[in-house]
PDB file of C-alpha atoms in Angstrom:
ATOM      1  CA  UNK V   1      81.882  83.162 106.563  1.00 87.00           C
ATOM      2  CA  UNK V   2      85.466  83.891 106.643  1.00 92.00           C
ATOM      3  CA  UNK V   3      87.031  86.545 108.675  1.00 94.00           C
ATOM      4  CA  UNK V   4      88.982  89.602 107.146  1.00 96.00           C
ATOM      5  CA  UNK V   5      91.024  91.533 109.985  1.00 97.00           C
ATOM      6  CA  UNK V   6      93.605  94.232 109.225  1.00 98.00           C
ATOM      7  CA  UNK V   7      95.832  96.018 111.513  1.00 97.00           C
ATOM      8  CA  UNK V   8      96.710  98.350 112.934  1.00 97.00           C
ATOM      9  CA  UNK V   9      93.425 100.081 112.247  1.00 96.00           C
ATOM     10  CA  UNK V  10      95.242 103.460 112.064  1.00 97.00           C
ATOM     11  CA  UNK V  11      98.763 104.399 110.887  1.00 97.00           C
ATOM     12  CA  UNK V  12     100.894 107.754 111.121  1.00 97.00           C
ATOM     13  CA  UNK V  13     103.534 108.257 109.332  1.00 96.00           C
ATOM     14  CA  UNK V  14     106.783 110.507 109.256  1.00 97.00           C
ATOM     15  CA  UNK V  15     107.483 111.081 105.108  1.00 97.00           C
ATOM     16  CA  UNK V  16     110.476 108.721 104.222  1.00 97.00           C
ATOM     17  CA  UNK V  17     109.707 106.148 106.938  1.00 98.00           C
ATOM     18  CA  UNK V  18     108.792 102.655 106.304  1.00 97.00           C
ATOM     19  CA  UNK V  19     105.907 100.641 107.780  1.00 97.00           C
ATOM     20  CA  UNK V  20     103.983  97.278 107.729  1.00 98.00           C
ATOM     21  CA  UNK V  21     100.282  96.340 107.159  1.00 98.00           C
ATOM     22  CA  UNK V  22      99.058  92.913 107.972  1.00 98.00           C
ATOM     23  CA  UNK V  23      96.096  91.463 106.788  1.00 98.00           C
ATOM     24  CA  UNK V  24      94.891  87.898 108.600  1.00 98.00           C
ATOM     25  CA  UNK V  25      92.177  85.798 107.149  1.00 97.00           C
ATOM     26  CA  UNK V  26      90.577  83.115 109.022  1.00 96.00           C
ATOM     27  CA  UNK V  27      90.499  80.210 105.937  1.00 94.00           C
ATOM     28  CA  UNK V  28      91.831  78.980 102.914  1.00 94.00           C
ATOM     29  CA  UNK V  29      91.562  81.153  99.944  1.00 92.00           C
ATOM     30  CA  UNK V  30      92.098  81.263  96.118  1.00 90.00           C
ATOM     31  CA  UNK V  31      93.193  84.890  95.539  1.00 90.00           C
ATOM     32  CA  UNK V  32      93.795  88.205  97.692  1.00 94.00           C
ATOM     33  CA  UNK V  33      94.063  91.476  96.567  1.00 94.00           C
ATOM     34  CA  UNK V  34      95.293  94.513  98.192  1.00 96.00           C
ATOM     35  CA  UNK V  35      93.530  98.066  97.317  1.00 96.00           C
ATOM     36  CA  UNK V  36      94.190 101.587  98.329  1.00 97.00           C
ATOM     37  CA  UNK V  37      91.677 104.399  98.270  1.00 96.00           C
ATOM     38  CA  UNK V  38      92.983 107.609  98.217  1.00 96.00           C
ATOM     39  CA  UNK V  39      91.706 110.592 100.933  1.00 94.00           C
ATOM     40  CA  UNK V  40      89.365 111.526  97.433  1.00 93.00           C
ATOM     41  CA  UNK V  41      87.943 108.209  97.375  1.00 93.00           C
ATOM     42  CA  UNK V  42      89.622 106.882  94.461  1.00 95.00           C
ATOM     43  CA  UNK V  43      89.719 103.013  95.095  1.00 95.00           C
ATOM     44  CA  UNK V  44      93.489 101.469  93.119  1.00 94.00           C
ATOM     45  CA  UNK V  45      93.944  97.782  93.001  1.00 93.00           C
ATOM     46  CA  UNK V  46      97.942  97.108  94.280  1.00 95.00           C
ATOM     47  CA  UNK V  47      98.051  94.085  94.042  1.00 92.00           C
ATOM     48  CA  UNK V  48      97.112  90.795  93.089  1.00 92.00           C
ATOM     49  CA  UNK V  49      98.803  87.895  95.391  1.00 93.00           C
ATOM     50  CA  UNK V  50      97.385  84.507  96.516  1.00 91.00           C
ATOM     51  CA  UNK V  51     100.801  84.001  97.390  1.00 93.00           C
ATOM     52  CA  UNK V  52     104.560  84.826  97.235  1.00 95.00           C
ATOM     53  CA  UNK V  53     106.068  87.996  97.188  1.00 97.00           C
ATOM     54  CA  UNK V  54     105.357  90.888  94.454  1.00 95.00           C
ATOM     55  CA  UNK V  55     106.704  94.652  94.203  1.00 96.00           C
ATOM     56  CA  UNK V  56     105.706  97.859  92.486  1.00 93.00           C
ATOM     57  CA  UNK V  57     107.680 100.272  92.783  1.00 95.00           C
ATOM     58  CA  UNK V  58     108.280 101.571  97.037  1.00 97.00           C
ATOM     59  CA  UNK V  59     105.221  99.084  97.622  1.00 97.00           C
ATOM     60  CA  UNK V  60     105.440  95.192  98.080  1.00 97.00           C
ATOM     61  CA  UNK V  61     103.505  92.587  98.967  1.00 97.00           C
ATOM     62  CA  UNK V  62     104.207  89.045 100.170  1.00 98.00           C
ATOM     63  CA  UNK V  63     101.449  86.367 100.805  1.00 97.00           C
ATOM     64  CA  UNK V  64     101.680  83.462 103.314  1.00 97.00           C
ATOM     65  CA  UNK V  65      98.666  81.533 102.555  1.00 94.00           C
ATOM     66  CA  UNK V  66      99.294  78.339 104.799  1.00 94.00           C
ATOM     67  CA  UNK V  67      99.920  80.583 107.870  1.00 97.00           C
ATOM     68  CA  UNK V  68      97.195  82.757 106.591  1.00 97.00           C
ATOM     69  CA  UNK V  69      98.193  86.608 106.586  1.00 98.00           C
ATOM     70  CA  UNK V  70      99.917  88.625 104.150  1.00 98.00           C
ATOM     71  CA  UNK V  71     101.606  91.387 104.470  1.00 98.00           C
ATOM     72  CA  UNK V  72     102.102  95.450 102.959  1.00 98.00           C
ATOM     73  CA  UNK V  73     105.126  97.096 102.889  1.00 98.00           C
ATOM     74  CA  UNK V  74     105.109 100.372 102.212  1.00 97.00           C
ATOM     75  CA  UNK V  75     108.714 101.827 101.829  1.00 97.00           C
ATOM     76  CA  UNK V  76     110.130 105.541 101.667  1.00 97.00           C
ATOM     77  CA  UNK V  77     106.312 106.572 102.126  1.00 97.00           C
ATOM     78  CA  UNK V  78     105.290 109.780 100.492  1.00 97.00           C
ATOM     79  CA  UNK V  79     102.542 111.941 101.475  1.00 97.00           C
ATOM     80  CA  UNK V  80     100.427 110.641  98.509  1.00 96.00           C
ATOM     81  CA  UNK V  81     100.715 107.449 100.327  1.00 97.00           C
ATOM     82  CA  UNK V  82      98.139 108.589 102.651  1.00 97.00           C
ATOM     83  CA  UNK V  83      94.490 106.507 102.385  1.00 97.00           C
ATOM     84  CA  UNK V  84      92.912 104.088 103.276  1.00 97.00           C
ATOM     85  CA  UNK V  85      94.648 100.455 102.681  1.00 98.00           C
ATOM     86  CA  UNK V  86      92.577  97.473 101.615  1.00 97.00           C
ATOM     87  CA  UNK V  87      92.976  93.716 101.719  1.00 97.00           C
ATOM     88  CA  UNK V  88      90.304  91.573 100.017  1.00 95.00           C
ATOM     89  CA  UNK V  89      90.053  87.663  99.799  1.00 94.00           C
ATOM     90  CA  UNK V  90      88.219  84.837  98.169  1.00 91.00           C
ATOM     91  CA  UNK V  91      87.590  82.054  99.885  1.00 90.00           C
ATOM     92  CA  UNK V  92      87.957  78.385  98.216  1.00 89.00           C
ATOM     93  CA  UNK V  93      84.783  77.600  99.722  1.00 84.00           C
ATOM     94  CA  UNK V  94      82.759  80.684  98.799  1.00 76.00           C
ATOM     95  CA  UNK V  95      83.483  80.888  94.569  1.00 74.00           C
ATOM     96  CA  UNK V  96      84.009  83.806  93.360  1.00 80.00           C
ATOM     97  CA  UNK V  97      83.222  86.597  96.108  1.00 88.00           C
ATOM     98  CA  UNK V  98      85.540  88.738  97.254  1.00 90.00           C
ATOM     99  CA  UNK V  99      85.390  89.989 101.054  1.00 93.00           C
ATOM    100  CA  UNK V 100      87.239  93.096 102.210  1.00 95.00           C
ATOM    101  CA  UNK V 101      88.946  93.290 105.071  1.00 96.00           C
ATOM    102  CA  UNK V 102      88.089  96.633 106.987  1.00 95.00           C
ATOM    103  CA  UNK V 103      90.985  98.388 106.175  1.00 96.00           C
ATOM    104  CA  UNK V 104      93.834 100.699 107.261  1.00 97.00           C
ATOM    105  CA  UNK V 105      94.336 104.081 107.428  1.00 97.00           C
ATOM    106  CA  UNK V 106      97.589 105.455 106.703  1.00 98.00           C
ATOM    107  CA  UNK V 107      98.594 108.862 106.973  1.00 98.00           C
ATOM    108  CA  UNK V 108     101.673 110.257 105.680  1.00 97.00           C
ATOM    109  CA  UNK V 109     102.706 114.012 107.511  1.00 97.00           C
ATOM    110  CA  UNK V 110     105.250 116.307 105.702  1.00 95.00           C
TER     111      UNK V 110
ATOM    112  CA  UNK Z   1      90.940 106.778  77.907  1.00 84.00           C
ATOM    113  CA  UNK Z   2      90.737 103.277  79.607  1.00 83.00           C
ATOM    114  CA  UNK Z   3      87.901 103.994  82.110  1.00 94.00           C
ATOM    115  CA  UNK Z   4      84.530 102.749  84.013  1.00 97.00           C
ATOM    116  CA  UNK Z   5      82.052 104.941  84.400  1.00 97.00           C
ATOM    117  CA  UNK Z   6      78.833 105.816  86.527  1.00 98.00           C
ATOM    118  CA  UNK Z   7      75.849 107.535  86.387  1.00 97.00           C
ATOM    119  CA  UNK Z   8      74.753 109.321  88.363  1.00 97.00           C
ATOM    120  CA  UNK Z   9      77.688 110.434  90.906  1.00 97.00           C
ATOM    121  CA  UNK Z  10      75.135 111.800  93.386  1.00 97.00           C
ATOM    122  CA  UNK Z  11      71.899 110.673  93.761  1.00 97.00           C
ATOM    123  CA  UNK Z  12      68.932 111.600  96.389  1.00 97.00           C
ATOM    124  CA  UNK Z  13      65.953 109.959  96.096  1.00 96.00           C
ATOM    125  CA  UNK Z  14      62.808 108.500  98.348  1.00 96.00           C
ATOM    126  CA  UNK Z  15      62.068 104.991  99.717  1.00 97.00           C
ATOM    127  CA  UNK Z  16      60.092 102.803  97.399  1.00 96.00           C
ATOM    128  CA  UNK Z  17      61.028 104.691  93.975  1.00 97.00           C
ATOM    129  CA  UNK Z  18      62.708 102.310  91.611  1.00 97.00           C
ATOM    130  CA  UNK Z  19      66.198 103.395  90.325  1.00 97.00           C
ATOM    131  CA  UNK Z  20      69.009 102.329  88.298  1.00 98.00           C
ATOM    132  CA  UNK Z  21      72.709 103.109  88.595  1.00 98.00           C
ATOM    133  CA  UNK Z  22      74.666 102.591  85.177  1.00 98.00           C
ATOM    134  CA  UNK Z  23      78.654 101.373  85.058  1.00 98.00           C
ATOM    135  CA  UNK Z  24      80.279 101.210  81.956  1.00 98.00           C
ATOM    136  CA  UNK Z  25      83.875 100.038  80.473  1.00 97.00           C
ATOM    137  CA  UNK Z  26      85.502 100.449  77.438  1.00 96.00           C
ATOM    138  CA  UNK Z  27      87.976  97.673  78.165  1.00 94.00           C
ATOM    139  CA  UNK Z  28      86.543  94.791  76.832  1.00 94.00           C
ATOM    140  CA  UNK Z  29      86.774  93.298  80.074  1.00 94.00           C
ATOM    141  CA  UNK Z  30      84.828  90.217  81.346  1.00 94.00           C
ATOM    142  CA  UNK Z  31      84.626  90.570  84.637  1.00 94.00           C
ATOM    143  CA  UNK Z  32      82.315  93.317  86.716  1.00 96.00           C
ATOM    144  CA  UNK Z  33      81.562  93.720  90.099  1.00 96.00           C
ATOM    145  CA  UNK Z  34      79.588  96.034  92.207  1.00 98.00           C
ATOM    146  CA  UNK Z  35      80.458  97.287  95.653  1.00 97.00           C
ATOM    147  CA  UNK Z  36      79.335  99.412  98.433  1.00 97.00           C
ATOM    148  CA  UNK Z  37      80.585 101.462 101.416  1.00 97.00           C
ATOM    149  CA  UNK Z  38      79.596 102.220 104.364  1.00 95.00           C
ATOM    150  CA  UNK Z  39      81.261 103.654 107.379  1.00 89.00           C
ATOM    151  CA  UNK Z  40      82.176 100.748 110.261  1.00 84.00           C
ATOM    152  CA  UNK Z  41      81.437  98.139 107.655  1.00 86.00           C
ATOM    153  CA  UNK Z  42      84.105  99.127 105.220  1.00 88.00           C
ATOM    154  CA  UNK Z  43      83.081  97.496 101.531  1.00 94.00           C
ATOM    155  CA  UNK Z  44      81.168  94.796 100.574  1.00 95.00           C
ATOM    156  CA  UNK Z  45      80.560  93.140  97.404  1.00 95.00           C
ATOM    157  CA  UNK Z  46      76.899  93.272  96.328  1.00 97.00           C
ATOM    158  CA  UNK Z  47      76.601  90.976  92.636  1.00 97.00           C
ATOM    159  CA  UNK Z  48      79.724  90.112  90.059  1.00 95.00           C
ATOM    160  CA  UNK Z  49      79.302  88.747  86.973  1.00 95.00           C
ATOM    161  CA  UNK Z  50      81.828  86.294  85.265  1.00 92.00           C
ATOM    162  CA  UNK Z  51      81.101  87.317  81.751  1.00 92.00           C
ATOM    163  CA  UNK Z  52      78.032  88.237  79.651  1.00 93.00           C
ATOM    164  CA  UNK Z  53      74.736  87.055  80.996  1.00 91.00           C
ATOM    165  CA  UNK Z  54      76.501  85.116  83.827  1.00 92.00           C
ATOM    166  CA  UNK Z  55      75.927  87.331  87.467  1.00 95.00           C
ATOM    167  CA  UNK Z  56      76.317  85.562  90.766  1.00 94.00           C
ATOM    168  CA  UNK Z  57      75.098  87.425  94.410  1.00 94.00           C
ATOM    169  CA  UNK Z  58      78.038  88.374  96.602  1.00 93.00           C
ATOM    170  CA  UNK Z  59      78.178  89.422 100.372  1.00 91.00           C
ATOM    171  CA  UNK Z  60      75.065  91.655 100.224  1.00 94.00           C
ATOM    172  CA  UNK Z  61      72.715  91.273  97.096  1.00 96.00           C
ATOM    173  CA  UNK Z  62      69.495  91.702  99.109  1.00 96.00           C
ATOM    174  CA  UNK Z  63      67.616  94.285  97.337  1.00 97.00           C
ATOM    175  CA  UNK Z  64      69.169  94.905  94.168  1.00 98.00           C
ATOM    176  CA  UNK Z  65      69.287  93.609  90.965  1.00 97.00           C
ATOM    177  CA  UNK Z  66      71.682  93.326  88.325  1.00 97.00           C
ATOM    178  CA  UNK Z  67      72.078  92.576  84.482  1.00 95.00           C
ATOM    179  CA  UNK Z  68      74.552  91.892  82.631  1.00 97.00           C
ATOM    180  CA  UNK Z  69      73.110  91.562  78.811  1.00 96.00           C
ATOM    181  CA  UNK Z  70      76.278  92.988  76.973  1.00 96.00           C
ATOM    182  CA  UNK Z  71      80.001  92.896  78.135  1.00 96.00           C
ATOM    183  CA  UNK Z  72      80.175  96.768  78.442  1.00 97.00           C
ATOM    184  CA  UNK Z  73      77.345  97.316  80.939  1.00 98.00           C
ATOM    185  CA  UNK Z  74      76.255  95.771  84.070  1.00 98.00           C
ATOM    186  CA  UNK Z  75      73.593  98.526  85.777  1.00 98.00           C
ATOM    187  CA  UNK Z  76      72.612  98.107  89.657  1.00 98.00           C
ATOM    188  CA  UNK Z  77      69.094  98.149  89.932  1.00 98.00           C
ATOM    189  CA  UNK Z  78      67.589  98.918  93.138  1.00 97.00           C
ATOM    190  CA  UNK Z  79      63.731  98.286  92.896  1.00 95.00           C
ATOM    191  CA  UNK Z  80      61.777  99.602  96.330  1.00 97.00           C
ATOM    192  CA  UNK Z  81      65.317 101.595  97.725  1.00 97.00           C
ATOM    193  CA  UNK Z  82      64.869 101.647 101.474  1.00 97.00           C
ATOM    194  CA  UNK Z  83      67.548 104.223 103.764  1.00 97.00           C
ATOM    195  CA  UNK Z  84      69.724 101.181 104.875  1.00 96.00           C
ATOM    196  CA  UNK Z  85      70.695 101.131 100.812  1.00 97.00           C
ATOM    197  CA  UNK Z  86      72.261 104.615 101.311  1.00 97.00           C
ATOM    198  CA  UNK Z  87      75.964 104.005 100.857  1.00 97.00           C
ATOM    199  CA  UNK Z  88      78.707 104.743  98.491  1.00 97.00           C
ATOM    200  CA  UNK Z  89      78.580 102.738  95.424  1.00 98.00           C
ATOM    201  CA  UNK Z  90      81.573 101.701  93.355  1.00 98.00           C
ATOM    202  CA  UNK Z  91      81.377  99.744  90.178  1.00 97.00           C
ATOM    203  CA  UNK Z  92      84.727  97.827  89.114  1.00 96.00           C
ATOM    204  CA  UNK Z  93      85.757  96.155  85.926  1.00 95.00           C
ATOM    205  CA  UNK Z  94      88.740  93.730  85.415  1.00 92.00           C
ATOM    206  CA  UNK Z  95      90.340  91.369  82.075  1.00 90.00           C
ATOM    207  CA  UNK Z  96      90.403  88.332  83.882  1.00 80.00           C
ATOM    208  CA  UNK Z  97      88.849  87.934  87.370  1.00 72.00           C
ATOM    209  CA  UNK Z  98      91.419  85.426  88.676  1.00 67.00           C
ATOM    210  CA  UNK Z  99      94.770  86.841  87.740  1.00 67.00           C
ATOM    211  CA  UNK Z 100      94.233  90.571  86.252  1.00 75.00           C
ATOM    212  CA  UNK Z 101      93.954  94.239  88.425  1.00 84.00           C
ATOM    213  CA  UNK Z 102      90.501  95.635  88.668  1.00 90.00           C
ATOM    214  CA  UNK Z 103      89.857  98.945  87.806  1.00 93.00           C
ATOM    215  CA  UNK Z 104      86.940 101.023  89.549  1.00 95.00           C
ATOM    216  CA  UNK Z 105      85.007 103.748  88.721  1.00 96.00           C
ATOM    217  CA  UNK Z 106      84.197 107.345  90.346  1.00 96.00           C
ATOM    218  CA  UNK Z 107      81.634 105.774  92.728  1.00 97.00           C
ATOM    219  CA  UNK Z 108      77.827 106.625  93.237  1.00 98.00           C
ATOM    220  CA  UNK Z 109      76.431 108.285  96.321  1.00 97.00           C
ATOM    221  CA  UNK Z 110      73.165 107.274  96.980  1.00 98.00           C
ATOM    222  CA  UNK Z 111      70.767 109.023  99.500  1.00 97.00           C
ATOM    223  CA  UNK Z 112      67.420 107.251 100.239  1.00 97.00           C
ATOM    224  CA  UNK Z 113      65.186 109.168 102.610  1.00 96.00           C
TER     225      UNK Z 113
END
């Protein structure tokens, strides 16, 4: 099946710095999400972006699907930026299931 | 409120005794997934389902069930629970499963012992 990998596994953070997450996937796919789960376990969908570039607020997102990765920027972070960070993918030759990536986590220090 | 739901949120129970975790949304939304996590494995998508009476298996459907006979509900069933089922369980429902956000609920803690 297709592989999921997200780096860097772990992520400290200064408050007001800015930082990257990269998720790879190892084949063609129809949709990918991004997800955070806070440190109470509260899972948040981000984002939804087979490809291109999207933004919410001090988070964005840009997809490249023919290289395969996309990308999370997280900008000005804040401590409630702190969690774990989720991509998740569906593969064009799987249907409908989603498969997560095995995340990053981010903490934000005062 | 816009919200899924589950019940229970904590659950022990013993190997072989049938059980059933309910998710509920009050979105009118088609599509519902289920999901677990485990530590090292990160989450994994058990069954979906498309729309009413529609369900399709996803990474790990071996030993549970699911239904999905009205668009509000879509209960996990786990028939003879064994301890490798004990995981965090989170139910998610979304408008549209191509193009909308998913929203998830509380999550279920299952022990089997």
């Amino acid at each position: 099946g297709i592989q999921v990998e997200q780096s860097p596994p772990d992520l400290i953070l200064q408050e007001g710095a800015n930082s990257t997450l990269r998720c790879n996937f190892s084949d063609s796919v129809n949709n990918l999400q991004w997800f955070h789960q806070n440190p109470w376990g509260q899972l948040i969908n981000l984002f939804y972006i087979p490809s291109g570039t999207k933004q919410n607020g001090r988070l964005s997102a840009t997809t490249v699907a023919t290289e395969r990765y996309s990308l999370l920027y997280i900008s000005s972070s804040q401590t409630t930026d702190s969690g774990v960070y989720f991509c998740a993918v569906e593969p064009k030759a799987a249907g409908n299931k989603l498969t997560f990536g095995g995340g990053t986590r981010v903490l934000v220090k005062p | 409120e816009a919200q899924v739901t589950q019940n229970p949120r904590y659950l022990i129970t013993v190997t072989g005794k049938k059980l059933t975790v309910t998710c509920s949304q009050n979105m009118n939304h088609e599509y519902m997934s289920w999901y677990r996590q485990d530590p090292g494995l990160g989450l994994r998508q058990i069954y979906y389902s498309m729309n009413v009476e529609v369900t399709d298996k996803g990474d790990v459907p071996e030993g549970y069930k699911v239904s999905r006979k009205e668009k509000r509900n879509f209960p996990l069933i786990l028939e003879s629970p064994s301890p490798n089922q004990t995981s965090l369980y989170f139910c998610a429902s979304a408008r549209d499963r191509r193009t909308d956000t998913q929203y998830f609920g509380p999550g279920t803690r299952l022990t089997v012992l």
